C-alpha positions as a printed NumPy array, in Angstrom:
array([[-36.788, -47.854,  23.048],
       [-38.679, -44.655,  22.659],
       [-39.682, -43.777,  19.165],
       [-37.722, -40.983,  17.555],
       [-39.76 , -37.947,  16.925],
       [-39.954, -36.904,  13.306],
       [-37.574, -34.084,  12.5  ],
       [-39.187, -30.848,  11.5  ],
       [-37.442, -28.026,   9.772],
       [-37.705, -24.551,  11.202],
       [-39.236, -22.05 ,   8.887],
       [-36.682, -19.625,   7.635],
       [-37.421, -15.921,   7.43 ],
       [-37.662, -14.832,   3.847],
       [-34.41 , -12.883,   3.818],
       [-32.02 , -12.325,   0.973],
       [-28.289, -12.393,   1.665],
       [-28.188,  -8.623,   1.554],
       [-30.808,  -8.354,   4.319],
       [-29.103, -10.664,   6.826],
       [-27.62 ,  -8.535,   9.615],
       [-24.199,  -9.112,  11.177],
       [-24.34 , -10.746,  14.631],
       [-21.867, -12.357,  17.001],
       [-19.916, -15.318,  15.624],
       [-21.48 , -17.771,  18.111],
       [-25.04 , -16.454,  17.867],
       [-27.702, -18.186,  15.743],
       [-27.594, -17.01 ,  12.147],
       [-30.453, -14.565,  11.464],
       [-31.289, -16.472,   8.263],
       [-33.037, -19.13 ,  10.365],
       [-30.816, -22.07 ,   9.41 ],
       [-30.284, -23.053,  13.038],
       [-26.52 , -22.852,  12.642],
       [-24.202, -20.391,  14.329],
       [-23.494, -17.247,  12.362],
       [-19.779, -18.094,  11.955],
       [-20.711, -21.413,  10.309],
       [-23.383, -19.931,   8.068],
       [-23.567, -16.455,   6.534],
       [-20.66 , -15.233,   8.675],
       [-18.29 , -17.661,   6.971],
       [-17.983, -15.671,   3.755],
       [-17.546, -12.418,   5.683],
       [-14.795, -13.91 ,   7.853],
       [-13.03 , -15.356,   4.795],
       [-13.169, -12.026,   2.97 ],
       [-11.823, -10.245,   6.037],
       [ -8.814, -12.53 ,   6.44 ],
       [ -7.92 , -13.457,   2.854],
       [ -4.774, -11.591,   1.867],
       [ -4.93 ,  -9.666,  -1.393],
       [ -1.4  ,  -9.945,  -2.76 ],
       [ -1.58 ,  -6.831,  -4.967],
       [ -4.119,  -4.506,  -3.308],
       [ -3.205,  -1.53 ,  -5.512],
       [ -3.292,  -3.386,  -8.835],
       [ -5.395,  -1.517, -11.372],
       [ -4.877,   1.887,  -9.752],
       [ -2.914,   4.556, -11.613],
       [  0.596,   4.621, -10.177],
       [  0.507,   1.21 ,  -8.489],
       [  4.272,   1.307,  -7.876],
       [  4.037,   4.705,  -6.187],
       [  1.17 ,   3.469,  -3.989],
       [  3.483,   0.691,  -2.789],
       [  6.329,   3.153,  -2.206],
       [  4.144,   5.524,  -0.194],
       [  2.776,   2.615,   1.831],
       [  6.156,   1.046,   2.691],
       [  9.119,   3.304,   1.913],
       [  8.376,   7.031,   2.   ],
       [  7.98 ,   8.842,   5.346],
       [  6.184,  12.035,   4.297],
       [  4.268,  12.438,   1.044],
       [  0.844,  13.364,  -0.306],
       [ -1.038,  12.85 ,  -3.566],
       [ -4.296,  14.271,  -4.872],
       [ -7.021,  11.679,  -5.445],
       [ -9.687,  12.024,  -8.14 ],
       [-13.036,  10.315,  -7.532],
       [-14.959,   8.679, -10.392],
       [-18.147,  10.525,  -9.487],
       [-16.485,  13.824,  -8.621],
       [-16.221,  15.499,  -5.234],
       [-19.33 ,  15.713,  -3.039],
       [-20.666,  19.135,  -2.149],
       [-18.655,  20.685,   0.647],
       [-15.508,  18.614,  -0.048],
       [-12.973,  20.804,  -1.891],
       [-10.312,  18.089,  -2.195],
       [ -9.276,  14.561,  -1.245],
       [ -5.593,  13.838,  -0.644],
       [ -3.726,  10.691,   0.213],
       [ -1.085,  11.066,   2.945],
       [  1.546,   8.58 ,   4.036],
       [  0.584,   9.047,   7.688],
       [ -1.604,  11.356,   9.795],
       [ -1.231,  12.636,  13.379],
       [ -2.001,  10.088,  16.102],
       [ -2.17 ,   7.479,  13.302],
       [ -5.695,   8.571,  12.357],
       [ -7.043,   6.601,   9.38 ],
       [ -8.476,   9.831,   7.934],
       [ -9.207,  13.438,   8.79 ],
       [-11.989,  15.757,   7.635],
       [-10.514,  19.209,   7.993],
       [-12.38 ,  22.315,   9.098],
       [-12.647,  23.471,   5.468],
       [-14.249,  20.137,   4.483],
       [-11.212,  18.713,   2.682],
       [-10.221,  15.101,   3.346],
       [ -6.865,  13.509,   4.163],
       [ -6.555,   9.707,   4.015],
       [ -3.676,   7.957,   5.844],
       [ -2.011,   5.12 ,   3.926],
       [  0.428,   3.628,   6.428],
       [ -2.086,   2.55 ,   9.076],
       [ -2.735,  -1.007,  10.17 ],
       [ -5.793,  -2.432,   8.426],
       [ -8.432,  -4.785,   9.794],
       [ -8.642,  -7.128,   6.817],
       [ -6.381,  -8.683,   4.218],
       [ -7.433,  -6.16 ,   1.563],
       [ -5.868,  -2.751,   2.111],
       [ -7.782,  -1.349,  -0.853],
       [-11.166,  -2.245,   0.637],
       [-10.222,  -0.874,   4.057],
       [ -9.025,   2.414,   2.558],
       [-12.174,   2.726,   0.438],
       [-14.325,   2.29 ,   3.54 ],
       [-12.294,   4.943,   5.362],
       [-12.61 ,   7.302,   2.399],
       [-16.401,   6.963,   2.214],
       [-16.77 ,   7.613,   5.929],
       [-14.422,  10.606,   5.736],
       [-16.531,  12.167,   2.981],
       [-19.544,  12.041,   5.311],
       [-17.766,  13.03 ,   8.543],
       [-18.38 ,  16.372,  10.187],
       [-15.649,  18.907,   9.326],
       [-12.947,  19.169,  11.947],
       [-13.073,  15.49 ,  12.955],
       [-10.844,  12.444,  12.462],
       [-12.221,   9.122,  11.232],
       [-11.578,   6.089,  13.424],
       [-10.587,   2.659,  12.15 ],
       [-12.986,  -0.255,  11.782],
       [-13.395,  -3.49 ,   9.843],
       [-14.713,  -2.712,   6.372],
       [-17.803,  -4.608,   5.171],
       [-16.754,  -7.726,   3.284],
       [-18.828,  -6.683,   0.27 ],
       [-17.854,  -3.023,   0.394],
       [-16.217,  -1.173,  -2.525],
       [-12.479,  -1.018,  -3.119],
       [-10.397,   1.984,  -4.117],
       [-10.534,   0.693,  -7.699],
       [-14.319,   1.22 ,  -7.553],
       [-14.089,   4.792,  -6.236],
       [-11.085,   6.414,  -7.937],
       [-10.896,   7.644, -11.53 ],
       [ -8.65 ,   5.176, -13.401],
       [ -7.684,   7.824, -15.944],
       [ -6.553,  10.451, -13.433],
       [ -2.797,  10.817, -12.881],
       [ -1.272,   9.827,  -9.556],
       [  1.525,  12.279,  -8.783],
       [  3.08 ,  11.934,  -5.305],
       [  4.631,  14.996,  -3.683],
       [  7.398,  14.099,  -1.233],
       [  7.774,  16.439,   1.751],
       [ 10.692,  17.082,   4.103],
       [  8.345,  16.914,   7.104],
       [  4.722,  16.595,   8.118],
       [  3.641,  20.242,   8.162],
       [  1.007,  19.326,   5.575],
       [ -0.997,  17.894,   8.489],
       [ -2.244,  21.303,   9.543],
       [ -2.729,  24.621,   7.729],
       [ -1.   ,  26.497,  10.563],
       [  1.481,  24.28 ,  12.393],
       [  2.307,  27.061,  14.872],
       [ -1.249,  27.048,  16.228],
       [ -1.874,  23.301,  16.198],
       [ -3.482,  21.593,  19.184],
       [ -0.901,  20.409,  21.756],
       [ -1.348,  16.698,  20.985],
       [ -1.061,  17.343,  17.243],
       [  1.993,  19.568,  17.726],
       [  3.683,  16.864,  19.811],
       [  2.884,  14.206,  17.216],
       [  4.218,  16.499,  14.465],
       [  7.485,  17.049,  16.334],
       [  8.023,  13.324,  16.872],
       [  7.235,  12.509,  13.244],
       [  9.583,  15.163,  11.865],
       [ 12.41 ,  13.941,  14.102],
       [ 12.031,  10.371,  12.814],
       [ 11.568,  11.159,   9.097],
       [ 14.338,   9.929,   6.784],
       [ 15.187,  12.478,   4.041],
       [ 13.689,  11.074,   0.841],
       [ 13.525,  12.277,  -2.776],
       [ 11.597,  10.818,  -5.724],
       [ 13.75 ,  10.721,  -8.862],
       [ 12.46 ,  12.677, -11.836],
       [ 14.03 ,  10.767, -14.726],
       [ 12.627,   7.301, -13.974],
       [  9.389,   6.049, -12.468],
       [  8.944,   5.11 ,  -8.805],
       [ 12.603,   5.313,  -7.705],
       [ 13.225,   6.908,  -4.301],
       [ 16.573,   8.083,  -2.951],
       [ 16.947,   8.288,   0.822],
       [ 19.645,   9.272,   3.301],
       [ 20.395,   7.269,   6.438],
       [ 23.104,   7.892,   9.046],
       [ 25.36 ,   5.154,   7.636],
       [ 24.861,   5.407,   3.857],
       [ 22.391,   6.473,   1.205],
       [ 20.098,   4.145,  -0.722],
       [ 18.031,   3.989,  -3.872],
       [ 14.844,   1.919,  -3.574],
       [ 13.068,   1.388,  -6.876],
       [  9.577,  -0.155,  -7.051],
       [  9.244,  -2.051, -10.333],
       [  6.076,  -3.396, -12.023],
       [  7.653,  -6.378, -13.812],
       [  6.768,  -9.987, -12.859],
       [  9.095, -11.072, -10.071],
       [ 10.702, -14.076, -11.743],
       [ 11.363, -12.183, -14.969],
       [ 12.813,  -9.228, -13.062],
       [ 15.103, -11.388, -10.933],
       [ 16.407, -13.109, -14.067],
       [ 17.104,  -9.725, -15.662],
       [ 18.846,  -8.385, -12.561],
       [ 20.929, -11.56 , -12.38 ],
       [ 22.038, -11.146, -16.007],
       [ 23.14 ,  -7.587, -15.3  ],
       [ 24.765,  -8.476, -11.983],
       [ 26.791, -11.298, -13.532],
       [ 27.912,  -8.95 , -16.304],
       [ 29.027,  -6.284, -13.828],
       [ 26.304,  -3.934, -15.087],
       [ 23.962,  -3.777, -12.093],
       [ 25.511,  -0.809, -10.265],
       [ 24.591,   2.857, -10.524],
       [ 28.139,   4.097, -10.756],
       [ 31.386,   3.979,  -8.786],
       [ 30.949,   2.959,  -5.169],
       [ 27.309,   1.855,  -5.639],
       [ 26.049,  -1.708,  -5.316],
       [ 22.838,  -3.643,  -5.909],
       [ 22.417,  -5.323,  -2.524],
       [ 19.09 ,  -7.124,  -2.83 ],
       [ 15.387,  -6.388,  -2.973],
       [ 12.173,  -6.082,  -1.023],
       [  8.942,  -7.809,  -1.913],
       [  5.995,  -5.515,  -1.131],
       [  2.308,  -5.878,  -2.045],
       [  3.064,  -8.164,  -4.965],
       [  5.842,  -6.028,  -6.462],
       [  9.636,  -6.241,  -6.281],
       [ 11.761,  -3.354,  -5.003],
       [ 15.492,  -3.577,  -5.879],
       [ 17.762,  -1.694,  -3.448],
       [ 21.153,  -0.108,  -4.066],
       [ 23.666,   1.079,  -1.491],
       [ 25.127,   4.472,  -2.357],
       [ 28.086,   6.334,  -0.879],
       [ 27.125,   9.056,   1.581],
       [ 28.2  ,  11.805,  -0.807],
       [ 25.882,  10.562,  -3.614],
       [ 22.715,  12.627,  -3.57 ],
       [ 19.466,  12.282,  -5.466],
       [ 20.612,  14.485,  -8.349],
       [ 23.833,  12.489,  -8.678],
       [ 21.949,   9.258,  -9.306],
       [ 19.437,  10.599, -11.86 ],
       [ 21.584,   9.912, -14.934],
       [ 22.941,   6.524, -13.755],
       [ 19.386,   5.396, -12.962],
       [ 18.174,   6.35 , -16.445],
       [ 21.086,   4.446, -17.987],
       [ 20.342,   1.425, -15.802],
       [ 16.698,   1.504, -16.931],
       [ 17.9  ,   1.082, -20.528],
       [ 20.144,  -1.844, -19.591],
       [ 17.323,  -3.439, -17.622],
       [ 14.937,  -3.18 , -20.598],
       [ 17.401,  -5.172, -22.684],
       [ 17.877,  -7.788, -19.966],
       [ 14.107,  -8.148, -19.535],
       [ 13.771,  -8.862, -23.254],
       [ 16.364, -11.676, -23.175],
       [ 14.913, -15.189, -23.16 ],
       [ 18.036, -17.39 , -23.232],
       [ 18.532, -19.722, -20.238],
       [ 20.649, -18.262, -17.451],
       [ 24.312, -19.207, -17.506],
       [ 25.853, -20.855, -14.412],
       [ 27.315, -17.504, -13.39 ],
       [ 23.952, -15.804, -13.846],
       [ 22.223, -18.509, -11.798],
       [ 24.695, -17.937,  -8.97 ],
       [ 24.021, -14.212,  -9.159],
       [ 20.281, -14.863,  -9.051],
       [ 20.673, -17.09 ,  -6.02 ],
       [ 22.555, -14.354,  -4.227],
       [ 19.842, -11.797,  -5.024],
       [ 17.088, -14.18 ,  -3.922],
       [ 18.83 , -14.941,  -0.627],
       [ 18.936, -11.224,   0.127],
       [ 15.253, -10.642,  -0.618],
       [ 13.062,  -9.447,   2.241],
       [  9.251,  -9.568,   2.231],
       [  7.648,  -6.424,   3.678],
       [  4.018,  -7.437,   3.139]])
């Protein structure tokens, strides 16, 4: 038998992790290990890109409203305040539920920035993807949209860029005219996109008396969808206590029908009669908030009736994200 040749180790380039460039998954890793990139330094990047962040907006002011604008509200905007202030030539940065042609962001002719929230994202961390879009929009030439891409795995998140002390105050719109300063003179493709979006928008109103509750009108009936910050298990117990006691409605003809689960938060949903508008539900919602606070504070085990009510609520829960 032939003698085995002694194994020699290839000399690695003296690179730090931050200096190793991104290459194809099946190419040799630039660090010199001899392994493919996907099995070496590309492994952490791939994991970061696919790992789902359950609460991407946690730590941001108005987390519940971020979830609502991402999943429930057709047309809305909100001013964003950056930690380091606005760069020169950027008069404002605004979050928008959606932009024409599903652009991730738009740098307007006047230098202002619009960031779209309801776009598909390339990784499991919406916050990181949006932060990458925001940074690129701040540097884009005025008058140009920003295209989507996969954010760097070690890039900043919105929590790193936005002022945590600044208020987050969504403004709900009837349509999408906020896309352009002069909708009558918009480019043909933008005008067509605007017309389609306005035709599909569901009338929506944010309640004033309670936080993060949104009334909407559909052809069959109206609804109230209320994004709540409480831990899911505790909230479901509290809703079950109220439901079993006949105290979970928002007035005559209304009914708690279930909940959504969205970005780590729970969104109870009520059916409302068609004649019940947003103003009509303001007072009942405030009264329900008081009842819910009491139910959240209760720590006694659920009764059999309350457990049955909880089971019914859980069976009607839908996960949006």
